[in-house]
Amino acid sequence: MKTLIIYLMIVNIVAFAAMGTDKYRAQRNKWRISETSIFVLGLIGGGTGILFGMRFFHHKTKHLKFTLGIPAVVMINAVMLGYILQKLK
């Protein structure tokens, strides 16, 4: 259980930082983090970090793929977490 919490904290911090990094790079016309990589980060548990990153950095908030997709990823994360917690009992 403790390992799961630590994992989720780390993956969400990384996801949040990825959104900030991608925003920074976008403003400077530099190499970007792919949308696929961002969604993969979300699907492996970092959906909340991405969602907070979108809001905090005002990044990808006009892209329908993200405004609908990331909340869906967060819901998938919640279902997965509920399933895992149920199996751990």
Short mmCIF file of C-alpha atoms in Angstrom, two decimals:
data_model
loop_
_atom_site.label_atom_id
_atom_site.label_comp_id
_atom_site.label_asym_id
_atom_site.label_seq_id
_atom_site.Cartn_x
_atom_site.Cartn_y
_atom_site.Cartn_z
CA MET A 1 0.00 0.00 0.00
CA LYS A 2 2.79 2.40 0.92
CA THR A 3 4.63 1.55 -2.30
CA LEU A 4 1.49 2.30 -4.32
CA ILE A 5 1.11 5.72 -2.70
CA ILE A 6 4.77 6.58 -3.33
CA TYR A 7 4.46 5.40 -6.95
CA LEU A 8 1.36 7.53 -7.55
CA MET A 9 3.00 10.57 -5.98
CA ILE A 10 6.10 10.21 -8.16
CA VAL A 11 4.23 9.58 -11.42
CA ASN A 12 1.92 12.56 -10.81
CA ILE A 13 4.84 14.87 -10.01
CA VAL A 14 6.57 13.71 -13.20
CA ALA A 15 3.34 14.23 -15.20
CA PHE A 16 2.85 17.73 -13.77
CA ALA A 17 6.48 18.60 -14.56
CA ALA A 18 6.08 17.21 -18.10
CA MET A 19 3.23 19.64 -18.73
CA GLY A 20 5.33 22.54 -17.46
CA THR A 21 8.31 21.46 -19.53
CA ASP A 22 6.22 21.06 -22.66
CA LYS A 23 4.67 24.51 -22.17
CA TYR A 24 8.14 26.03 -21.71
CA ARG A 25 9.41 24.32 -24.85
CA ALA A 26 6.32 25.32 -26.85
CA GLN A 27 6.88 28.98 -26.02
CA ARG A 28 10.45 28.75 -27.28
CA ASN A 29 9.80 26.66 -30.41
CA LYS A 30 11.95 23.83 -29.08
CA TRP A 31 11.60 20.05 -29.21
CA ARG A 32 8.33 19.01 -27.53
CA ILE A 33 7.04 16.10 -25.48
CA SER A 34 4.75 14.05 -27.70
CA GLU A 35 1.04 13.94 -26.98
CA THR A 36 1.29 10.15 -26.90
CA SER A 37 3.90 10.35 -24.14
CA ILE A 38 1.69 12.68 -22.14
CA PHE A 39 -1.28 10.31 -22.46
CA VAL A 40 0.89 7.31 -21.52
CA LEU A 41 2.01 9.17 -18.40
CA GLY A 42 -1.65 9.72 -17.60
CA LEU A 43 -2.63 6.12 -18.18
CA ILE A 44 0.09 4.76 -15.91
CA GLY A 45 -1.34 6.77 -13.02
CA GLY A 46 -0.38 10.38 -13.70
CA GLY A 47 -3.72 11.65 -14.94
CA THR A 48 -4.25 13.96 -11.99
CA GLY A 49 -0.78 15.47 -12.40
CA ILE A 50 -1.49 16.17 -16.06
CA LEU A 51 -4.87 17.69 -15.27
CA PHE A 52 -3.37 19.99 -12.63
CA GLY A 53 -0.52 20.81 -15.05
CA MET A 54 -3.00 21.75 -17.75
CA ARG A 55 -4.74 24.14 -15.39
CA PHE A 56 -1.64 25.53 -13.67
CA PHE A 57 0.39 26.13 -16.84
CA HIS A 58 -2.64 26.90 -19.06
CA HIS A 59 -1.32 24.29 -21.46
CA LYS A 60 -3.34 22.25 -23.97
CA THR A 61 -6.56 23.65 -22.54
CA LYS A 62 -7.92 24.46 -26.01
CA HIS A 63 -7.30 20.99 -27.42
CA LEU A 64 -10.45 18.85 -27.30
CA LYS A 65 -8.28 15.72 -27.18
CA PHE A 66 -6.94 16.92 -23.83
CA THR A 67 -9.96 18.70 -22.36
CA LEU A 68 -12.03 15.53 -22.77
CA GLY A 69 -9.31 12.89 -22.84
CA ILE A 70 -7.42 13.74 -19.66
CA PRO A 71 -10.53 13.81 -17.42
CA ALA A 72 -11.41 10.41 -18.93
CA VAL A 73 -7.89 9.21 -18.07
CA VAL A 74 -8.36 10.45 -14.49
CA MET A 75 -11.59 8.43 -14.26
CA ILE A 76 -9.77 5.37 -15.62
CA ASN A 77 -7.06 5.94 -12.99
CA ALA A 78 -9.71 6.10 -10.25
CA VAL A 79 -11.32 2.85 -11.40
CA MET A 80 -7.92 1.14 -11.60
CA LEU A 81 -6.98 2.41 -8.14
CA GLY A 82 -10.30 1.21 -6.70
CA TYR A 83 -9.73 -2.20 -8.24
CA ILE A 84 -6.18 -2.44 -6.90
CA LEU A 85 -7.22 -1.34 -3.42
CA GLN A 86 -10.03 -3.89 -3.41
CA LYS A 87 -7.60 -6.67 -4.38
CA LEU A 88 -5.13 -5.62 -1.66
CA LYS A 89 -7.72 -6.09 1.09
#
